[in-house]
PDB file of C-alpha atoms and ligand atoms in Angstrom:
ATOM      1  CA  MET A 380    -103.382 -13.681-120.307  1.00 94.00           C
ATOM      2  CA  ARG A 381    -107.075 -14.229-119.783  1.00 97.00           C
ATOM      3  CA  ILE A 382    -108.171 -17.642-118.512  1.00 97.00           C
ATOM      4  CA  GLY A 383    -111.748 -18.900-118.601  1.00 98.00           C
ATOM      5  CA  ILE A 384    -112.980 -21.112-115.756  1.00 98.00           C
ATOM      6  CA  LEU A 385    -115.986 -23.418-115.713  1.00 98.00           C
ATOM      7  CA  SER A 386    -116.213 -26.963-114.347  1.00 98.00           C
ATOM      8  CA  ASP A 387    -118.806 -29.705-113.996  1.00 98.00           C
ATOM      9  CA  ILE A 388    -120.356 -29.116-117.397  1.00 98.00           C
ATOM     10  CA  HIS A 389    -121.821 -32.683-117.366  1.00 98.00           C
ATOM     11  CA  VAL A 390    -122.410 -32.764-121.117  1.00 98.00           C
ATOM     12  CA  ASP A 391    -124.329 -36.069-120.997  1.00 97.00           C
ATOM     13  CA  LEU A 392    -126.736 -35.005-118.251  1.00 96.00           C
ATOM     14  CA  ASN A 393    -127.244 -31.445-119.525  1.00 95.00           C
ATOM     15  CA  GLY A 394    -128.522 -32.165-123.027  1.00 94.00           C
ATOM     16  CA  GLY A 395    -125.339 -32.886-125.009  1.00 96.00           C
ATOM     17  CA  GLN A 396    -124.165 -30.791-127.935  1.00 97.00           C
ATOM     18  CA  PRO A 397    -126.001 -27.531-127.042  1.00 97.00           C
ATOM     19  CA  VAL A 398    -123.812 -27.308-123.921  1.00 98.00           C
ATOM     20  CA  ILE A 399    -120.650 -27.542-126.064  1.00 98.00           C
ATOM     21  CA  GLU A 400    -121.990 -24.928-128.504  1.00 98.00           C
ATOM     22  CA  ALA A 401    -122.925 -22.560-125.672  1.00 98.00           C
ATOM     23  CA  LEU A 402    -119.527 -22.969-124.036  1.00 98.00           C
ATOM     24  CA  LEU A 403    -117.692 -22.295-127.322  1.00 98.00           C
ATOM     25  CA  ALA A 404    -119.771 -19.166-127.913  1.00 98.00           C
ATOM     26  CA  THR A 405    -118.979 -17.840-124.433  1.00 98.00           C
ATOM     27  CA  ILE A 406    -115.267 -18.639-124.753  1.00 98.00           C
ATOM     28  CA  HIS A 407    -115.105 -16.574-127.957  1.00 97.00           C
ATOM     29  CA  ARG A 408    -117.242 -13.723-126.677  1.00 97.00           C
ATOM     30  CA  ARG A 409    -115.160 -13.269-123.516  1.00 97.00           C
ATOM     31  CA  GLY A 410    -111.767 -13.123-125.229  1.00 97.00           C
ATOM     32  CA  VAL A 411    -110.450 -16.181-123.407  1.00 97.00           C
ATOM     33  CA  GLU A 412    -106.863 -17.220-124.205  1.00 97.00           C
ATOM     34  CA  THR A 413    -106.676 -20.421-122.133  1.00 97.00           C
ATOM     35  CA  MET A 414    -109.629 -22.446-120.863  1.00 98.00           C
ATOM     36  CA  VAL A 415    -109.615 -24.422-117.583  1.00 98.00           C
ATOM     37  CA  ILE A 416    -112.181 -27.138-116.792  1.00 98.00           C
ATOM     38  CA  ALA A 417    -111.884 -28.619-113.279  1.00 98.00           C
ATOM     39  CA  GLY A 418    -113.500 -31.978-114.043  1.00 98.00           C
ATOM     40  CA  ASP A 419    -116.853 -33.705-114.603  1.00 98.00           C
ATOM     41  CA  VAL A 420    -117.145 -33.180-118.338  1.00 98.00           C
ATOM     42  CA  SER A 421    -119.308 -36.341-118.473  1.00 98.00           C
ATOM     43  CA  SER A 422    -119.814 -39.727-116.806  1.00 97.00           C
ATOM     44  CA  ASP A 423    -118.091 -41.676-119.587  1.00 97.00           C
ATOM     45  CA  TYR A 424    -114.377 -41.192-120.290  1.00 98.00           C
ATOM     46  CA  ARG A 425    -114.935 -41.655-124.037  1.00 97.00           C
ATOM     47  CA  LEU A 426    -117.499 -38.850-124.198  1.00 98.00           C
ATOM     48  CA  THR A 427    -115.234 -36.704-122.025  1.00 98.00           C
ATOM     49  CA  LEU A 428    -112.370 -37.211-124.498  1.00 98.00           C
ATOM     50  CA  GLU A 429    -114.608 -36.469-127.505  1.00 98.00           C
ATOM     51  CA  SER A 430    -115.950 -33.328-125.834  1.00 98.00           C
ATOM     52  CA  LEU A 431    -112.479 -32.082-124.879  1.00 98.00           C
ATOM     53  CA  ASP A 432    -111.160 -32.746-128.397  1.00 98.00           C
ATOM     54  CA  GLN A 433    -114.065 -30.864-129.924  1.00 98.00           C
ATOM     55  CA  LEU A 434    -113.763 -27.904-127.529  1.00 98.00           C
ATOM     56  CA  GLN A 435    -110.046 -27.598-128.153  1.00 97.00           C
ATOM     57  CA  GLU A 436    -110.239 -27.998-131.907  1.00 98.00           C
ATOM     58  CA  ARG A 437    -113.108 -25.608-132.447  1.00 98.00           C
ATOM     59  CA  SER A 438    -111.971 -22.956-129.941  1.00 98.00           C
ATOM     60  CA  GLY A 439    -108.401 -23.067-131.264  1.00 97.00           C
ATOM     61  CA  LEU A 440    -107.218 -22.398-127.703  1.00 96.00           C
ATOM     62  CA  PRO A 441    -105.200 -24.326-125.133  1.00 96.00           C
ATOM     63  CA  LEU A 442    -107.674 -26.271-123.017  1.00 98.00           C
ATOM     64  CA  LEU A 443    -106.553 -27.535-119.621  1.00 98.00           C
ATOM     65  CA  PHE A 444    -108.480 -30.119-117.654  1.00 98.00           C
ATOM     66  CA  VAL A 445    -108.367 -32.332-114.591  1.00 98.00           C
ATOM     67  CA  PRO A 446    -110.584 -35.422-114.394  1.00 98.00           C
ATOM     68  CA  GLY A 447    -113.569 -35.345-112.058  1.00 98.00           C
ATOM     69  CA  ASN A 448    -115.019 -38.333-110.237  1.00 98.00           C
ATOM     70  CA  HIS A 449    -117.714 -38.695-112.934  1.00 98.00           C
ATOM     71  CA  ASP A 450    -115.092 -38.798-115.703  1.00 98.00           C
ATOM     72  CA  ILE A 451    -113.555 -41.957-114.196  1.00 98.00           C
ATOM     73  CA  TRP A 452    -116.841 -43.741-113.380  1.00 97.00           C
ATOM     74  CA  ASN A 453    -117.327 -47.179-114.923  1.00 94.00           C
ATOM     75  CA  GLU A 454    -121.118 -46.906-115.303  1.00 92.00           C
ATOM     76  CA  ALA A 455    -120.912 -47.170-119.094  1.00 93.00           C
ATOM     77  CA  HIS A 456    -118.026 -49.677-118.938  1.00 92.00           C
ATOM     78  CA  PRO A 457    -118.557 -52.082-116.020  1.00 93.00           C
ATOM     79  CA  ASP A 458    -115.476 -54.030-117.087  1.00 94.00           C
ATOM     80  CA  ILE A 459    -112.945 -51.246-116.530  1.00 94.00           C
ATOM     81  CA  THR A 460    -111.346 -49.861-113.402  1.00 96.00           C
ATOM     82  CA  ALA A 461    -111.134 -46.201-112.453  1.00 97.00           C
ATOM     83  CA  TRP A 462    -107.408 -46.373-113.160  1.00 97.00           C
ATOM     84  CA  GLN A 463    -108.036 -47.520-116.735  1.00 97.00           C
ATOM     85  CA  ALA A 464    -110.400 -44.590-117.355  1.00 98.00           C
ATOM     86  CA  TYR A 465    -107.983 -42.195-115.615  1.00 98.00           C
ATOM     87  CA  GLU A 466    -105.116 -43.387-117.824  1.00 98.00           C
ATOM     88  CA  ALA A 467    -107.252 -43.288-120.985  1.00 98.00           C
ATOM     89  CA  LEU A 468    -108.044 -39.629-120.243  1.00 98.00           C
ATOM     90  CA  GLU A 469    -104.314 -38.865-120.333  1.00 98.00           C
ATOM     91  CA  ARG A 470    -104.524 -39.118-124.109  1.00 98.00           C
ATOM     92  CA  PHE A 471    -105.840 -35.542-124.008  1.00 98.00           C
ATOM     93  CA  PRO A 472    -102.777 -33.229-124.173  1.00 98.00           C
ATOM     94  CA  GLY A 473    -104.232 -30.651-121.776  1.00 98.00           C
ATOM     95  CA  ASN A 474    -104.961 -33.180-119.032  1.00 98.00           C
ATOM     96  CA  LEU A 475    -102.934 -31.924-116.060  1.00 98.00           C
ATOM     97  CA  SER A 476    -102.734 -35.432-114.590  1.00 98.00           C
ATOM     98  CA  ARG A 477     -99.967 -35.890-117.221  1.00 98.00           C
ATOM     99  CA  GLY A 478     -97.942 -33.214-115.404  1.00 98.00           C
ATOM    100  CA  PRO A 479     -97.704 -29.445-114.885  1.00 98.00           C
ATOM    101  CA  GLN A 480     -97.908 -27.105-117.866  1.00 97.00           C
ATOM    102  CA  GLU A 481     -96.358 -23.714-118.474  1.00 95.00           C
ATOM    103  CA  ILE A 482     -98.832 -21.189-119.772  1.00 94.00           C
ATOM    104  CA  ALA A 483     -98.016 -17.625-120.832  1.00 86.00           C
ATOM    105  CA  ASP A 484     -96.158 -14.921-118.880  1.00 85.00           C
ATOM    106  CA  GLY A 485     -94.321 -17.286-116.510  1.00 91.00           C
ATOM    107  CA  TRP A 486     -97.409 -18.962-115.069  1.00 96.00           C
ATOM    108  CA  THR A 487     -97.412 -22.677-114.279  1.00 97.00           C
ATOM    109  CA  ILE A 488    -100.589 -24.683-113.828  1.00 98.00           C
ATOM    110  CA  ILE A 489    -100.597 -27.902-111.808  1.00 98.00           C
ATOM    111  CA  GLY A 490    -103.496 -30.189-111.130  1.00 98.00           C
ATOM    112  CA  ASP A 491    -105.177 -33.521-110.700  1.00 98.00           C
ATOM    113  CA  LEU A 492    -108.460 -35.039-109.654  1.00 98.00           C
ATOM    114  CA  GLY A 493    -107.686 -35.218-105.910  1.00 98.00           C
ATOM    115  CA  TRP A 494    -109.892 -37.337-103.681  1.00 98.00           C
ATOM    116  CA  TYR A 495    -111.396 -37.018-100.194  1.00 98.00           C
ATOM    117  CA  ASP A 496    -110.262 -37.911 -96.708  1.00 98.00           C
ATOM    118  CA  TYR A 497    -113.569 -37.585 -94.776  1.00 98.00           C
ATOM    119  CA  SER A 498    -112.294 -34.466 -92.923  1.00 98.00           C
ATOM    120  CA  PHE A 499    -115.200 -32.337 -94.122  1.00 98.00           C
ATOM    121  CA  GLY A 500    -117.752 -34.802 -92.708  1.00 98.00           C
ATOM    122  CA  GLY A 501    -119.364 -34.392 -89.269  1.00 97.00           C
ATOM    123  CA  ALA A 502    -117.193 -35.307 -86.284  1.00 96.00           C
ATOM    124  CA  GLN A 503    -119.963 -37.538 -84.882  1.00 96.00           C
ATOM    125  CA  TYR A 504    -119.235 -40.115 -87.598  1.00 97.00           C
ATOM    126  CA  SER A 505    -116.438 -42.697 -87.509  1.00 98.00           C
ATOM    127  CA  ARG A 506    -114.169 -43.788 -90.337  1.00 97.00           C
ATOM    128  CA  GLU A 507    -116.276 -46.963 -90.608  1.00 97.00           C
ATOM    129  CA  ASP A 508    -119.425 -44.840 -91.002  1.00 98.00           C
ATOM    130  CA  PHE A 509    -117.808 -42.969 -93.891  1.00 98.00           C
ATOM    131  CA  ASP A 510    -116.428 -46.164 -95.448  1.00 98.00           C
ATOM    132  CA  ARG A 511    -120.065 -47.283 -95.938  1.00 98.00           C
ATOM    133  CA  MET A 512    -120.722 -44.205 -98.151  1.00 98.00           C
ATOM    134  CA  GLN A 513    -124.399 -44.425 -97.410  1.00 98.00           C
ATOM    135  CA  PHE A 514    -126.815 -42.134 -95.593  1.00 97.00           C
ATOM    136  CA  GLY A 515    -130.237 -43.714 -95.168  1.00 96.00           C
ATOM    137  CA  GLU A 516    -131.234 -44.915 -98.626  1.00 96.00           C
ATOM    138  CA  ARG A 517    -128.745 -42.654-100.407  1.00 97.00           C
ATOM    139  CA  ILE A 518    -125.552 -44.329-101.588  1.00 97.00           C
ATOM    140  CA  TRP A 519    -122.675 -42.039-102.564  1.00 98.00           C
ATOM    141  CA  GLN A 520    -122.210 -43.207-106.146  1.00 97.00           C
ATOM    142  CA  ASP A 521    -118.400 -43.309-106.053  1.00 97.00           C
ATOM    143  CA  ARG A 522    -118.801 -46.413-103.878  1.00 97.00           C
ATOM    144  CA  ILE A 523    -120.294 -48.246-106.858  1.00 96.00           C
ATOM    145  CA  LYS A 524    -118.847 -46.459-109.886  1.00 97.00           C
ATOM    146  CA  ALA A 525    -115.355 -45.242-108.923  1.00 97.00           C
ATOM    147  CA  ASN A 526    -113.651 -48.578-109.062  1.00 95.00           C
ATOM    148  CA  TRP A 527    -110.163 -47.833-107.672  1.00 96.00           C
ATOM    149  CA  ASP A 528    -108.136 -50.719-106.314  1.00 91.00           C
ATOM    150  CA  ARG A 529    -107.333 -49.017-103.043  1.00 94.00           C
ATOM    151  CA  HIS A 530    -108.982 -47.445-100.009  1.00 97.00           C
ATOM    152  CA  THR A 531    -110.490 -43.950-100.206  1.00 97.00           C
ATOM    153  CA  LEU A 532    -107.915 -42.496 -97.811  1.00 98.00           C
ATOM    154  CA  GLU A 533    -105.090 -43.979 -99.858  1.00 98.00           C
ATOM    155  CA  MET A 534    -106.532 -42.400-102.987  1.00 98.00           C
ATOM    156  CA  HIS A 535    -106.449 -38.996-101.323  1.00 98.00           C
ATOM    157  CA  ARG A 536    -102.877 -39.607-100.160  1.00 98.00           C
ATOM    158  CA  THR A 537    -101.810 -40.679-103.676  1.00 98.00           C
ATOM    159  CA  PHE A 538    -103.098 -37.466-105.277  1.00 98.00           C
ATOM    160  CA  TYR A 539    -101.876 -35.265-102.426  1.00 98.00           C
ATOM    161  CA  GLU A 540     -98.337 -36.625-102.622  1.00 98.00           C
ATOM    162  CA  LYS A 541     -98.237 -36.343-106.410  1.00 98.00           C
ATOM    163  CA  LEU A 542     -99.249 -32.668-106.253  1.00 98.00           C
ATOM    164  CA  ASP A 543     -96.913 -31.931-103.327  1.00 98.00           C
ATOM    165  CA  THR A 544     -93.966 -33.427-105.244  1.00 98.00           C
ATOM    166  CA  GLN A 545     -94.783 -31.374-108.353  1.00 97.00           C
ATOM    167  CA  LEU A 546     -95.169 -28.144-106.370  1.00 97.00           C
ATOM    168  CA  GLU A 547     -91.926 -28.780-104.504  1.00 96.00           C
ATOM    169  CA  LYS A 548     -90.022 -29.391-107.739  1.00 95.00           C
ATOM    170  CA  ILE A 549     -91.367 -26.283-109.463  1.00 94.00           C
ATOM    171  CA  THR A 550     -90.866 -23.925-106.524  1.00 93.00           C
ATOM    172  CA  SER A 551     -87.351 -25.156-105.799  1.00 89.00           C
ATOM    173  CA  ALA A 552     -86.412 -24.757-109.476  1.00 81.00           C
ATOM    174  CA  LYS A 553     -87.736 -21.200-109.571  1.00 70.00           C
ATOM    175  CA  GLY A 554     -86.137 -20.064-106.303  1.00 65.00           C
ATOM    176  CA  SER A 555     -87.674 -18.728-103.116  1.00 55.00           C
ATOM    177  CA  GLY A 556     -90.114 -15.833-102.962  1.00 56.00           C
ATOM    178  CA  SER A 557     -93.675 -16.181-104.096  1.00 54.00           C
ATOM    179  CA  ASP A 558     -93.087 -13.500-106.764  1.00 59.00           C
ATOM    180  CA  ASN A 559     -90.976 -16.100-108.550  1.00 63.00           C
ATOM    181  CA  HIS A 560     -93.684 -18.693-108.739  1.00 80.00           C
ATOM    182  CA  LYS A 561     -96.847 -17.724-110.446  1.00 95.00           C
ATOM    183  CA  LEU A 562     -98.752 -20.897-109.725  1.00 97.00           C
ATOM    184  CA  ILE A 563    -102.281 -22.116-110.345  1.00 98.00           C
ATOM    185  CA  LEU A 564    -103.478 -25.320-108.665  1.00 98.00           C
ATOM    186  CA  VAL A 565    -106.492 -27.195-110.030  1.00 98.00           C
ATOM    187  CA  THR A 566    -108.283 -30.057-108.269  1.00 98.00           C
ATOM    188  CA  HIS A 567    -111.723 -31.435-108.932  1.00 98.00           C
ATOM    189  CA  VAL A 568    -112.360 -31.877-105.202  1.00 98.00           C
ATOM    190  CA  LEU A 569    -112.676 -29.060-102.683  1.00 98.00           C
ATOM    191  CA  PRO A 570    -109.628 -27.612-100.937  1.00 98.00           C
ATOM    192  CA  ARG A 571    -111.568 -25.524 -98.395  1.00 98.00           C
ATOM    193  CA  LYS A 572    -114.280 -26.270 -95.856  1.00 97.00           C
ATOM    194  CA  GLU A 573    -116.180 -23.056 -96.671  1.00 96.00           C
ATOM    195  CA  PHE A 574    -116.984 -24.512-100.097  1.00 97.00           C
ATOM    196  CA  THR A 575    -118.763 -27.553 -98.610  1.00 98.00           C
ATOM    197  CA  VAL A 576    -122.551 -27.693 -98.283  1.00 97.00           C
ATOM    198  CA  GLN A 577    -123.276 -25.411 -95.341  1.00 93.00           C
ATOM    199  CA  ARG A 578    -126.865 -26.499 -94.684  1.00 90.00           C
ATOM    200  CA  PRO A 579    -127.703 -27.764 -91.176  1.00 89.00           C
ATOM    201  CA  ASP A 580    -128.972 -30.898 -92.833  1.00 93.00           C
ATOM    202  CA  PRO A 581    -127.959 -34.287 -91.349  1.00 95.00           C
ATOM    203  CA  GLU A 582    -127.564 -35.821 -94.801  1.00 96.00           C
ATOM    204  CA  TRP A 583    -125.034 -33.194 -95.902  1.00 96.00           C
ATOM    205  CA  ILE A 584    -123.229 -33.140 -92.555  1.00 97.00           C
ATOM    206  CA  TYR A 585    -122.434 -36.750 -93.476  1.00 98.00           C
ATOM    207  CA  LEU A 586    -122.003 -36.387 -97.276  1.00 98.00           C
ATOM    208  CA  ASN A 587    -119.593 -33.443 -97.009  1.00 98.00           C
ATOM    209  CA  ALA A 588    -117.041 -36.161 -96.138  1.00 98.00           C
ATOM    210  CA  PHE A 589    -116.870 -37.022 -99.842  1.00 98.00           C
ATOM    211  CA  LEU A 590    -116.232 -33.545-101.196  1.00 98.00           C
ATOM    212  CA  GLY A 591    -112.499 -33.031-100.692  1.00 98.00           C
ATOM    213  CA  SER A 592    -109.772 -32.392 -98.172  1.00 98.00           C
ATOM    214  CA  PRO A 593    -108.408 -29.293 -96.424  1.00 98.00           C
ATOM    215  CA  GLU A 594    -104.945 -30.661 -97.203  1.00 98.00           C
ATOM    216  CA  TYR A 595    -105.226 -29.436-100.812  1.00 98.00           C
ATOM    217  CA  GLY A 596    -105.949 -25.933 -99.497  1.00 98.00           C
ATOM    218  CA  GLU A 597    -102.977 -26.196 -97.131  1.00 98.00           C
ATOM    219  CA  LEU A 598    -100.779 -27.174-100.087  1.00 98.00           C
ATOM    220  CA  ALA A 599    -101.962 -24.090-101.985  1.00 98.00           C
ATOM    221  CA  LEU A 600    -101.104 -21.821 -99.045  1.00 97.00           C
ATOM    222  CA  ALA A 601     -97.775 -23.533 -98.276  1.00 97.00           C
ATOM    223  CA  TYR A 602     -96.507 -23.018-101.836  1.00 96.00           C
ATOM    224  CA  GLY A 603     -97.912 -19.524-102.341  1.00 96.00           C
ATOM    225  CA  VAL A 604    -100.303 -20.646-105.075  1.00 97.00           C
ATOM    226  CA  ARG A 605    -102.108 -17.559-106.440  1.00 97.00           C
ATOM    227  CA  TYR A 606    -105.247 -19.295-107.712  1.00 98.00           C
ATOM    228  CA  SER A 607    -106.660 -22.602-106.473  1.00 98.00           C
ATOM    229  CA  ILE A 608    -109.470 -23.808-108.731  1.00 98.00           C
ATOM    230  CA  CYS A 609    -111.915 -26.635-107.956  1.00 98.00           C
ATOM    231  CA  GLY A 610    -115.311 -28.024-108.921  1.00 98.00           C
ATOM    232  CA  HIS A 611    -117.350 -30.998-107.632  1.00 98.00           C
ATOM    233  CA  VAL A 612    -119.879 -29.294-105.341  1.00 96.00           C
ATOM    234  CA  HIS A 613    -121.743 -27.453-108.125  1.00 95.00           C
ATOM    235  CA  TYR A 614    -121.385 -24.080-106.404  1.00 95.00           C
ATOM    236  CA  ARG A 615    -120.085 -20.802-107.764  1.00 96.00           C
ATOM    237  CA  LYS A 616    -118.092 -19.351-104.910  1.00 96.00           C
ATOM    238  CA  GLN A 617    -114.796 -17.615-104.254  1.00 98.00           C
ATOM    239  CA  ALA A 618    -112.710 -16.919-101.154  1.00 98.00           C
ATOM    240  CA  THR A 619    -109.345 -15.231-100.686  1.00 98.00           C
ATOM    241  CA  VAL A 620    -107.096 -16.573 -97.932  1.00 98.00           C
ATOM    242  CA  LYS A 621    -103.597 -15.157 -97.338  1.00 95.00           C
ATOM    243  CA  GLY A 622    -103.153 -14.062-100.940  1.00 94.00           C
ATOM    244  CA  THR A 623    -104.549 -17.236-102.498  1.00 97.00           C
ATOM    245  CA  ARG A 624    -107.797 -16.857-104.413  1.00 98.00           C
ATOM    246  CA  PHE A 625    -109.838 -20.048-104.110  1.00 98.00           C
ATOM    247  CA  ILE A 626    -112.346 -20.450-106.933  1.00 98.00           C
ATOM    248  CA  CYS A 627    -115.146 -22.992-107.245  1.00 98.00           C
ATOM    249  CA  ASN A 628    -117.030 -22.264-110.463  1.00 98.00           C
ATOM    250  CA  CYS A 629    -119.363 -25.015-111.600  1.00 98.00           C
ATOM    251  CA  LEU A 630    -122.076 -25.192-114.190  1.00 97.00           C
ATOM    252  CA  GLY A 631    -123.720 -28.167-112.410  1.00 97.00           C
ATOM    253  CA  TYR A 632    -126.854 -30.072-113.426  1.00 96.00           C
ATOM    254  CA  SER A 633    -129.526 -28.243-115.412  1.00 95.00           C
ATOM    255  CA  ASP A 634    -132.065 -28.648-112.608  1.00 94.00           C
ATOM    256  CA  GLU A 635    -129.650 -26.706-110.376  1.00 94.00           C
ATOM    257  CA  TRP A 636    -129.131 -23.845-112.859  1.00 95.00           C
ATOM    258  CA  ARG A 637    -129.727 -20.506-111.257  1.00 92.00           C
ATOM    259  CA  TRP A 638    -130.772 -18.278-114.152  1.00 94.00           C
ATOM    260  CA  SER A 639    -132.261 -20.309-116.977  1.00 94.00           C
ATOM    261  CA  ARG A 640    -132.695 -23.814-118.406  1.00 94.00           C
ATOM    262  CA  ASP A 641    -131.143 -22.485-121.631  1.00 95.00           C
ATOM    263  CA  PRO A 642    -127.427 -23.408-121.700  1.00 96.00           C
ATOM    264  CA  ILE A 643    -126.598 -20.247-123.689  1.00 96.00           C
ATOM    265  CA  ILE A 644    -127.922 -18.036-120.906  1.00 96.00           C
ATOM    266  CA  GLU A 645    -126.762 -20.142-117.941  1.00 96.00           C
ATOM    267  CA  ILE A 646    -123.216 -20.722-119.246  1.00 97.00           C
ATOM    268  CA  ASP A 647    -122.817 -17.041-120.038  1.00 96.00           C
ATOM    269  CA  ARG A 648    -123.843 -16.140-116.466  1.00 95.00           C
ATOM    270  CA  ALA A 649    -121.837 -18.907-114.818  1.00 96.00           C
ATOM    271  CA  PHE A 650    -118.630 -18.373-116.799  1.00 97.00           C
ATOM    272  CA  LEU A 651    -115.705 -16.768-114.960  1.00 98.00           C
ATOM    273  CA  THR A 652    -112.634 -15.081-116.450  1.00 98.00           C
ATOM    274  CA  VAL A 653    -109.429 -14.178-114.618  1.00 98.00           C
ATOM    275  CA  ASP A 654    -106.761 -11.894-116.069  1.00 97.00           C
ATOM    276  CA  LEU A 655    -103.323 -13.128-115.024  1.00 95.00           C
ATOM    277  CA  ASP A 656    -100.620 -10.481-114.603  1.00 87.00           C
TER     278      ASP A 656
HETATM  279 FE1  FE2 B  10    -120.104 -32.688-110.846  1.00 85.34          FE
END
């Protein structure tokens, strides 16, 4: 079973349809059997749904997805809450926020957006500093556009507990021994500190607070998850810790593309496949 992994395709910000065409071409060329997108398809839940529908229909493959923070933003719909966008996205059958899915050969894939708990931010800042979500003139856009009805730390706790409950249920049903549970965990946010922005830059020492939580990585290790996939930071990095392969594989914004401004070339270079045993 070959899975394809690419997140943060940001269709709206990266030129629209050519990104979809390039992704479809790469999916076919690489012999992918199931595609995984770890969030940030676009900044409008309706465009995200249209893009996912098109990718699934035209690829003819199972497409699995977790929402990213951009997917639940209300920028294009000031009247709706993040919860309304999050629930609307559950119309897509491959949205893992609906619940875990069995894929081939005994593998189960579990996932959700996840949120952040400030742990990755610099220790010199207080919770109140992070609650402001502002460094100098720069406002972290979730403060304005991710319109949840609860505090940031509660959002993290909500997602963490949902994933923990699902992992507990699956592993107890399959019996002990990590050979019995072939698990993949997908979050949009980062599960590991080494995937945060490692520049000695005061702005990022602060902004790393909004990238994820080490608790998602601890969940992956505690349940013997084989692959833990994330997005959000627009990096392409991997790390293996105690038998868990952590993968962050983002396309990112076109002005961040490493190889080319042509989506056909950049997506082909950025695309990652994993062969599950
Ligand atoms: Fe993104």
